[in-house]
Amino acid sequence: MNLEMEQFEKMTLNLYVHNRVEQKIKFIAMEDSLKRIKIQEQDQENNESSILIPGLPNHLAHLCLSNLDPSLLYGVSKSWRRLIYTSSFPHFYSLYVVCSRSSPTTSRAYNNGSTSNKQYYTRIDEQNSVEFFCLDPISSKWSPLPNPPSDPPIRVLRHHPSFISRSLSIQSLTVSERMVLIAATTHKFRPALERPLGFNPLCNEWFFGPPLHTPRRWCGTSSVNGKVYVASGIGSAYHGDVARSLEKWDVKKKASEWKWEKLAGLKDGRFSREAVDAIGYRGKLCMVNIKGRAVKQGAVYDVTKDEWEEMPKGMLGGWNGPAAATTINDESEMYVVDETQGSLSKYVSETDQWEVLIESCNELKGAEQISAGRGRVCVICSGGRKIVVVDVAVKPANVIRVLSTPPEMEAIALHILPRISVED
């Protein structure tokens, strides 16, 4: 009896184990089947989403879609959205902004009462370093640019407690579809850049320009015909020869051939008092020595003749705020915003007068810096917290957009450049 019970228990146990193994095998098989189905569905979905226009080969669909405004393609499908960000799609232009942390941060650092000068200056230095952002005009999203090279570290000063009502200048320009920082100030009130720092959106990379003969700040800088010009300024200390100097860097040459060339100098050092406006306009470099509506002096450098000349009276008289120039229909145009009245004007060289495009606009009052390009004039206002976009390609010119800067950031400079290139 005991032997029979023992055999029965063994048979029951074997049957149980067999059933469990069989269930496990079925479960694994079913799980694998579900995985295969899911993978097939994903592959099918990916194949469908990669088709630009059903029934048309992608290379032909690409030719058709490339002629359309990317803003029209963005919301239609995922495949069209991906297309406009590939390197094979025509580059649309974006707004690049040089920013610093808002000034209240610096004030709090000052009020905290650091225990030593070293800690105090380190805190200020870190909080005033510049940051860089790009606004995608299609998605209306801000994105940070890749970090600049860390050697040497970029440490520049925007605000200082000793000058509560003043923002220290950080000077940059646009040249050959690139953004280039030229001059700034460290916490020790010295030039911050030994050589220019640039960003090329077409390859999404930072680069350094040639070392400056004399690193400086409070200079006039702009680009003309793919060349960077730096005039006047102050090095670690004031020197008359630096304040009267003019140098050129041809960005279009190979990087191995980059260098600064000395050109005909200014008559005096009156342009080294602060960061002055310098505008590349119709083959000439136009400069005024004081910002705003104050009485100012002007000078014009002819890049072809390598000569300085007096600024036309009409141009100088109407230069009552931040100015910028751009090329529209192969013609260079110069714009200025009256920071007090909030008006926008365009210079007419044939009559030496300024044509008012917008008589008065509250959004443009308090303008600090402007950039022009692609039929737009973009203006930094409201203490660097707002960017006003004006369409100057239509008549009458009008404000089409008011943007907020990235959170806790104040804009310093604007650049209109191609959108960042991405890999396919």
Coordinates of C-alpha atoms in Angstrom, one line a residue:
M1 CA 0.0 0.0 0.0
N2 CA 2.8 2.4 0.9
L3 CA 4.6 1.5 -2.4
E4 CA 1.5 2.3 -4.4
M5 CA 1.0 5.6 -2.6
E6 CA 4.6 6.5 -3.2
Q7 CA 4.3 5.7 -7.0
F8 CA 1.1 7.7 -7.2
E9 CA 2.7 10.8 -5.5
K10 CA 5.7 10.6 -7.9
M11 CA 3.3 10.4 -10.9
T12 CA 1.3 13.3 -9.6
L13 CA 4.5 15.4 -9.1
N14 CA 5.8 14.5 -12.5
L15 CA 2.5 15.5 -14.1
Y16 CA 2.5 18.8 -12.2
V17 CA 6.1 19.6 -13.3
H18 CA 5.3 18.6 -16.9
N19 CA 2.2 20.9 -16.9
R20 CA 4.2 23.8 -15.4
V21 CA 7.0 23.4 -18.0
E22 CA 4.4 23.2 -20.8
Q23 CA 2.7 26.3 -19.6
K24 CA 6.0 28.2 -19.3
I25 CA 6.9 27.2 -22.9
K26 CA 3.6 28.4 -24.1
F27 CA 3.9 31.6 -22.2
I28 CA 7.4 32.2 -23.6
A29 CA 6.2 31.4 -27.1
M30 CA 3.2 33.8 -26.7
E31 CA 5.5 36.5 -25.4
D32 CA 7.9 36.1 -28.3
S33 CA 5.0 36.3 -30.7
L34 CA 3.7 39.5 -29.1
K35 CA 7.2 41.0 -29.3
R36 CA 7.4 40.1 -33.0
I37 CA 4.0 41.6 -33.6
K38 CA 5.0 44.8 -31.8
I39 CA 8.3 45.0 -33.7
Q40 CA 6.5 44.5 -37.0
E41 CA 4.0 47.3 -36.1
Q42 CA 6.8 49.6 -35.1
D43 CA 8.6 48.9 -38.3
Q44 CA 5.5 49.5 -40.3
E45 CA 4.9 52.7 -38.4
N46 CA 8.5 53.8 -39.0
N47 CA 8.2 53.0 -42.7
E48 CA 4.9 54.9 -43.0
S49 CA 6.3 57.9 -41.0
S50 CA 9.4 58.0 -43.3
I51 CA 7.2 58.4 -46.4
L52 CA 6.9 62.1 -47.2
I53 CA 4.1 61.9 -49.7
P54 CA 2.3 58.6 -50.3
G55 CA 2.7 57.2 -53.8
L56 CA 5.7 59.5 -54.6
P57 CA 9.4 58.6 -54.1
N58 CA 10.9 60.5 -51.2
H59 CA 13.6 62.3 -53.4
L60 CA 10.8 63.8 -55.6
A61 CA 8.7 64.6 -52.5
H62 CA 11.7 66.3 -51.0
L63 CA 12.0 68.6 -54.1
C64 CA 8.4 69.5 -53.8
L65 CA 8.4 70.2 -50.1
S66 CA 11.7 72.2 -50.1
N67 CA 9.9 75.0 -52.0
L68 CA 7.4 75.5 -49.2
D69 CA 7.7 77.6 -46.0
P70 CA 8.9 75.3 -43.2
S71 CA 6.3 76.8 -40.9
L72 CA 3.6 75.2 -43.1
L73 CA 5.3 71.8 -42.9
Y74 CA 5.9 71.7 -39.2
G75 CA 2.4 70.8 -38.0
V76 CA 1.4 68.4 -40.8
S77 CA 3.2 65.2 -40.0
K78 CA 6.2 63.8 -38.1
S79 CA 8.0 63.0 -41.4
W80 CA 7.6 66.6 -42.6
R81 CA 8.7 68.0 -39.3
R82 CA 11.8 65.8 -39.3
L83 CA 12.5 66.9 -42.9
I84 CA 12.8 70.6 -42.2
Y85 CA 15.5 70.0 -39.6
T86 CA 17.7 67.8 -41.8
S87 CA 20.9 69.2 -43.4
S88 CA 19.4 68.5 -46.8
F89 CA 16.5 70.9 -46.3
P90 CA 17.1 74.6 -47.1
H91 CA 18.3 76.4 -44.0
F92 CA 15.7 78.8 -42.5
Y93 CA 17.0 81.6 -40.2
S94 CA 16.8 81.7 -36.5
L95 CA 17.4 84.3 -33.8
Y96 CA 20.5 83.8 -31.7
V97 CA 20.8 85.7 -28.4
V98 CA 23.8 86.5 -26.2
C99 CA 22.5 86.5 -22.6
S100 CA 23.6 87.1 -19.0
R101 CA 21.9 86.3 -15.7
S102 CA 19.5 89.0 -14.6
S103 CA 21.0 91.8 -12.6
P104 CA 19.0 91.0 -9.3
T105 CA 21.1 87.8 -9.0
T106 CA 24.3 89.9 -8.8
S107 CA 22.7 92.3 -6.3
R108 CA 21.9 89.4 -4.0
A109 CA 25.4 88.2 -4.3
Y110 CA 26.6 91.6 -3.2
N111 CA 24.2 91.8 -0.2
N112 CA 25.1 88.3 1.1
G113 CA 28.3 89.7 2.6
S114 CA 31.2 87.4 1.4
T115 CA 34.0 86.6 3.9
S116 CA 36.8 87.5 1.5
N117 CA 37.4 89.5 -1.6
K118 CA 38.3 86.3 -3.4
Q119 CA 35.0 84.6 -2.7
Y120 CA 33.2 87.9 -3.5
Y121 CA 34.7 88.3 -6.9
T122 CA 34.4 84.6 -7.7
R123 CA 30.7 84.8 -7.1
I124 CA 30.2 87.8 -9.2
D125 CA 32.4 86.4 -12.0
E126 CA 30.5 83.1 -12.2
Q127 CA 27.1 84.7 -12.2
N128 CA 27.9 87.2 -15.0
S129 CA 29.3 84.7 -17.5
V130 CA 27.5 84.9 -20.8
E131 CA 25.1 82.2 -22.0
F132 CA 23.9 81.6 -25.6
F133 CA 20.5 80.6 -26.8
C134 CA 18.7 80.1 -30.2
L135 CA 15.0 80.7 -30.9
D136 CA 13.5 78.3 -33.4
P137 CA 11.0 80.5 -35.2
I138 CA 9.0 77.4 -36.3
S139 CA 8.4 75.8 -32.9
S140 CA 8.9 79.1 -31.0
K141 CA 11.2 77.3 -28.5
W142 CA 14.5 78.5 -26.9
S143 CA 17.4 76.1 -27.0
P144 CA 20.8 76.6 -25.4
L145 CA 23.8 76.4 -27.8
P146 CA 26.5 73.9 -27.2
N147 CA 28.9 74.9 -24.4
P148 CA 31.8 77.1 -25.6
P149 CA 35.3 75.8 -25.2
S150 CA 36.3 75.6 -21.5
D151 CA 40.0 76.4 -22.1
P152 CA 40.2 79.2 -21.6
P153 CA 37.0 79.6 -19.6
I154 CA 34.6 82.4 -20.7
R155 CA 34.3 84.7 -17.7
V156 CA 32.9 88.1 -18.4
L157 CA 31.2 90.8 -16.3
R158 CA 27.8 92.3 -17.1
H159 CA 26.9 94.0 -13.8
H160 CA 28.9 95.2 -10.9
P161 CA 27.6 96.6 -7.6
S162 CA 29.9 99.6 -7.9
F163 CA 27.9 100.6 -11.0
I164 CA 24.3 99.8 -10.1
S165 CA 22.7 101.7 -12.9
R166 CA 25.2 100.6 -15.6
S167 CA 25.6 97.5 -17.7
L168 CA 29.1 96.7 -18.8
S169 CA 29.4 96.1 -22.6
I170 CA 29.8 92.7 -24.2
Q171 CA 30.4 93.2 -27.9
S172 CA 29.6 90.8 -30.7
L173 CA 28.8 90.9 -34.4
T174 CA 27.6 88.8 -37.3
V175 CA 30.0 88.0 -40.1
S176 CA 29.8 85.4 -42.9
E177 CA 26.8 83.6 -41.3
R178 CA 28.6 83.3 -37.9
M179 CA 28.3 84.9 -34.5
V180 CA 31.6 86.4 -33.1
L181 CA 32.3 87.8 -29.6
I182 CA 35.0 90.5 -29.8
A183 CA 35.2 92.4 -26.6
A184 CA 34.1 92.2 -22.9
T185 CA 35.2 93.0 -19.4
T186 CA 36.4 90.8 -16.5
H187 CA 35.6 91.5 -12.8
K188 CA 39.0 93.2 -12.6
F189 CA 37.9 95.6 -15.4
R190 CA 40.3 94.2 -17.9
P191 CA 39.7 92.9 -21.5
A192 CA 38.1 89.4 -21.2
L193 CA 39.0 88.0 -24.6
E194 CA 42.5 87.4 -25.9
R195 CA 41.1 86.4 -29.2
P196 CA 37.6 86.4 -30.7
L197 CA 35.2 83.6 -29.9
G198 CA 32.9 82.5 -32.7
F199 CA 30.0 80.1 -33.4
N200 CA 29.2 78.6 -36.8
P201 CA 25.6 77.3 -36.8
L202 CA 26.2 75.5 -40.2
C203 CA 28.5 73.0 -38.4
N204 CA 27.2 73.6 -34.9
E205 CA 30.7 74.3 -33.6
W206 CA 32.6 77.0 -31.7
F207 CA 35.9 78.4 -32.9
F208 CA 38.6 80.9 -31.9
G209 CA 39.8 83.7 -34.2
P210 CA 43.3 85.0 -34.4
P211 CA 44.8 86.6 -31.3
L212 CA 44.3 90.4 -31.1
H213 CA 47.4 92.5 -31.1
T214 CA 45.9 94.3 -28.1
P215 CA 42.9 92.7 -26.4
R216 CA 40.4 95.4 -25.6
R217 CA 37.0 96.6 -24.5
W218 CA 35.0 99.7 -25.3
C219 CA 35.7 99.6 -28.9
G220 CA 33.8 99.9 -32.2
T221 CA 33.4 96.7 -34.1
S222 CA 31.4 95.5 -37.1
S223 CA 31.7 93.6 -40.3
V224 CA 32.0 94.7 -43.9
N225 CA 32.1 92.3 -46.9
G226 CA 33.0 89.3 -44.8
K227 CA 35.7 91.1 -42.8
V228 CA 35.7 92.0 -39.1
Y229 CA 36.8 95.5 -38.2
V230 CA 37.8 96.6 -34.7
A231 CA 38.4 100.3 -34.1
S232 CA 39.7 102.2 -31.0
G233 CA 39.0 100.8 -27.5
I234 CA 41.0 100.4 -24.3
G235 CA 43.4 97.5 -23.3
S236 CA 44.4 96.8 -19.8
A237 CA 45.1 100.5 -19.5
Y238 CA 44.6 103.4 -21.8
H239 CA 47.1 103.9 -24.6
G240 CA 46.7 106.5 -27.3
D241 CA 47.9 104.3 -30.1
V242 CA 45.3 101.6 -29.3
A243 CA 42.5 104.2 -29.0
R244 CA 43.4 105.4 -32.5
S245 CA 43.9 102.0 -34.0
L246 CA 41.9 100.1 -36.7
E247 CA 42.4 96.4 -37.4
K248 CA 40.9 94.0 -39.9
W249 CA 40.4 90.2 -39.9
D250 CA 39.3 88.5 -43.1
V251 CA 37.0 85.6 -42.0
K252 CA 36.6 84.3 -45.5
K253 CA 40.2 83.1 -45.6
K254 CA 41.4 79.7 -44.4
A255 CA 41.7 79.5 -40.6
S256 CA 45.4 78.8 -41.0
E257 CA 45.7 82.2 -42.7
W258 CA 43.7 84.2 -40.2
K259 CA 45.4 87.3 -38.8
W260 CA 44.8 90.9 -37.8
E261 CA 46.0 93.6 -40.3
K262 CA 46.6 97.1 -39.1
L263 CA 44.9 99.8 -41.2
A264 CA 44.7 103.6 -41.3
G265 CA 44.2 104.9 -37.7
L266 CA 41.7 107.4 -36.4
K267 CA 42.8 111.0 -35.8
D268 CA 42.2 110.8 -32.1
G269 CA 41.0 108.5 -29.3
R270 CA 37.5 110.0 -28.9
F271 CA 35.9 106.7 -29.7
S272 CA 37.3 104.8 -26.7
R273 CA 35.0 106.2 -24.0
E274 CA 32.5 103.4 -24.2
A275 CA 31.4 100.5 -26.4
V276 CA 30.3 102.5 -29.5
D277 CA 28.0 101.7 -32.3
A278 CA 29.8 100.7 -35.5
I279 CA 27.8 99.8 -38.6
G280 CA 28.9 98.2 -41.8
Y281 CA 27.0 100.1 -44.5
R282 CA 27.6 100.1 -48.3
G283 CA 31.2 99.3 -48.1
K284 CA 32.0 101.7 -45.2
L285 CA 32.3 101.4 -41.5
C286 CA 30.2 104.1 -39.8
M287 CA 30.8 105.0 -36.1
V288 CA 29.5 107.4 -33.5
N289 CA 31.4 107.9 -30.2
I290 CA 28.4 108.1 -27.7
K291 CA 25.2 106.1 -27.4
G292 CA 21.7 107.5 -27.1
R293 CA 20.5 111.0 -27.9
A294 CA 23.5 112.9 -26.6
V295 CA 25.4 115.2 -28.9
K296 CA 27.9 112.9 -30.6
Q297 CA 30.7 112.8 -33.1
G298 CA 30.9 110.5 -36.1
A299 CA 33.4 109.0 -38.4
V300 CA 33.3 106.9 -41.6
Y301 CA 36.0 104.5 -42.8
D302 CA 36.1 103.7 -46.5
V303 CA 37.3 100.1 -46.7
T304 CA 38.3 100.4 -50.4
K305 CA 40.3 103.6 -50.0
D306 CA 41.6 102.8 -46.5
E307 CA 40.7 106.3 -45.5
W308 CA 38.7 108.0 -42.7
E309 CA 36.2 110.7 -43.6
E310 CA 33.6 112.9 -41.8
M311 CA 30.2 111.4 -41.3
P312 CA 27.4 113.1 -43.3
K313 CA 25.5 115.6 -41.2
G314 CA 22.1 114.0 -41.8
M315 CA 23.3 110.6 -40.8
L316 CA 24.9 111.9 -37.6
G317 CA 21.9 114.1 -36.7
G318 CA 19.4 111.2 -36.8
W319 CA 21.6 108.6 -35.1
N320 CA 19.7 108.9 -31.8
G321 CA 19.7 105.3 -30.6
P322 CA 20.9 101.8 -31.3
A323 CA 21.5 101.2 -35.0
A324 CA 22.0 98.2 -37.3
A325 CA 22.4 97.5 -41.0
T326 CA 21.4 94.7 -43.4
T327 CA 21.1 93.9 -47.1
I328 CA 17.7 93.8 -48.8
N329 CA 17.5 93.1 -52.5
D330 CA 21.2 93.6 -52.9
E331 CA 21.0 97.0 -51.2
S332 CA 22.4 97.8 -47.8
E333 CA 19.9 99.4 -45.4
M334 CA 20.6 101.1 -42.1
Y335 CA 18.1 101.4 -39.3
V336 CA 18.0 103.3 -36.0
V337 CA 15.5 103.1 -33.1
D338 CA 14.9 106.3 -31.0
E339 CA 15.1 104.8 -27.5
T340 CA 13.1 107.8 -26.1
Q341 CA 10.3 108.1 -28.6
G342 CA 10.1 104.5 -29.7
S343 CA 10.4 105.4 -33.4
L344 CA 12.1 103.4 -36.1
S345 CA 13.8 105.1 -39.0
K346 CA 15.7 104.1 -42.1
Y347 CA 18.6 106.1 -43.5
V348 CA 18.3 107.3 -47.1
S349 CA 21.9 108.0 -48.4
E350 CA 20.7 109.8 -51.6
T351 CA 19.1 112.6 -49.6
D352 CA 21.2 112.2 -46.3
Q353 CA 18.0 112.0 -44.3
W354 CA 16.3 109.4 -42.1
E355 CA 12.9 108.1 -43.3
V356 CA 10.5 107.4 -40.4
L357 CA 9.0 103.9 -40.7
I358 CA 7.2 103.8 -37.3
E359 CA 6.4 107.2 -35.7
S360 CA 6.1 106.0 -32.1
C361 CA 5.7 102.6 -30.5
N362 CA 5.6 101.8 -26.8
E363 CA 7.2 98.4 -27.3
L364 CA 10.3 100.1 -28.9
K365 CA 10.8 102.6 -26.1
G366 CA 13.9 101.9 -24.1
A367 CA 15.6 100.1 -27.0
E368 CA 19.1 98.9 -26.0
Q369 CA 20.4 97.0 -29.0
I370 CA 19.1 96.0 -32.4
S371 CA 19.9 93.5 -35.2
A372 CA 18.6 93.6 -38.8
G373 CA 18.3 90.8 -41.4
R374 CA 15.9 88.8 -43.6
G375 CA 13.4 91.7 -43.7
R376 CA 13.2 92.0 -39.9
V377 CA 14.5 94.4 -37.3
C378 CA 14.8 92.8 -33.9
V379 CA 15.1 95.1 -30.9
I380 CA 16.1 94.4 -27.2
C381 CA 13.8 96.3 -24.8
S382 CA 12.5 96.2 -21.2
G383 CA 16.0 95.9 -19.6
G384 CA 16.8 92.9 -21.8
R385 CA 13.7 91.0 -20.9
K386 CA 11.8 91.5 -24.2
I387 CA 12.6 91.2 -27.9
V388 CA 10.4 93.1 -30.3
V389 CA 10.4 91.9 -33.9
V390 CA 9.5 94.5 -36.7
D391 CA 8.7 93.6 -40.3
V392 CA 10.4 96.2 -42.4
A393 CA 9.9 94.4 -45.7
V394 CA 6.3 95.6 -45.9
K395 CA 4.8 99.1 -45.9
P396 CA 4.0 100.3 -43.4
A397 CA 6.5 98.6 -41.2
N398 CA 4.8 97.0 -38.1
V399 CA 5.6 95.0 -35.0
I400 CA 4.7 91.4 -35.7
R401 CA 6.0 89.7 -32.5
V402 CA 7.1 90.4 -28.9
L403 CA 9.2 87.7 -27.4
S404 CA 10.2 87.0 -23.8
T405 CA 13.9 86.0 -23.3
P406 CA 14.7 82.7 -21.7
P407 CA 13.8 82.6 -18.0
E408 CA 16.1 84.6 -15.6
M409 CA 18.1 85.9 -18.6
E410 CA 18.6 89.3 -20.0
A411 CA 19.5 89.7 -23.7
I412 CA 22.7 91.5 -24.6
A413 CA 23.0 91.1 -28.3
L414 CA 21.0 89.6 -31.2
H415 CA 22.1 87.8 -34.3
I416 CA 20.0 86.5 -37.2
L417 CA 21.7 83.4 -38.5
P418 CA 20.9 80.1 -40.2
R419 CA 19.3 77.5 -37.9
I420 CA 21.7 75.0 -36.3
S421 CA 22.5 72.1 -38.6
V422 CA 21.6 68.6 -37.5
E423 CA 22.6 65.2 -38.8
D424 CA 20.1 63.3 -40.9

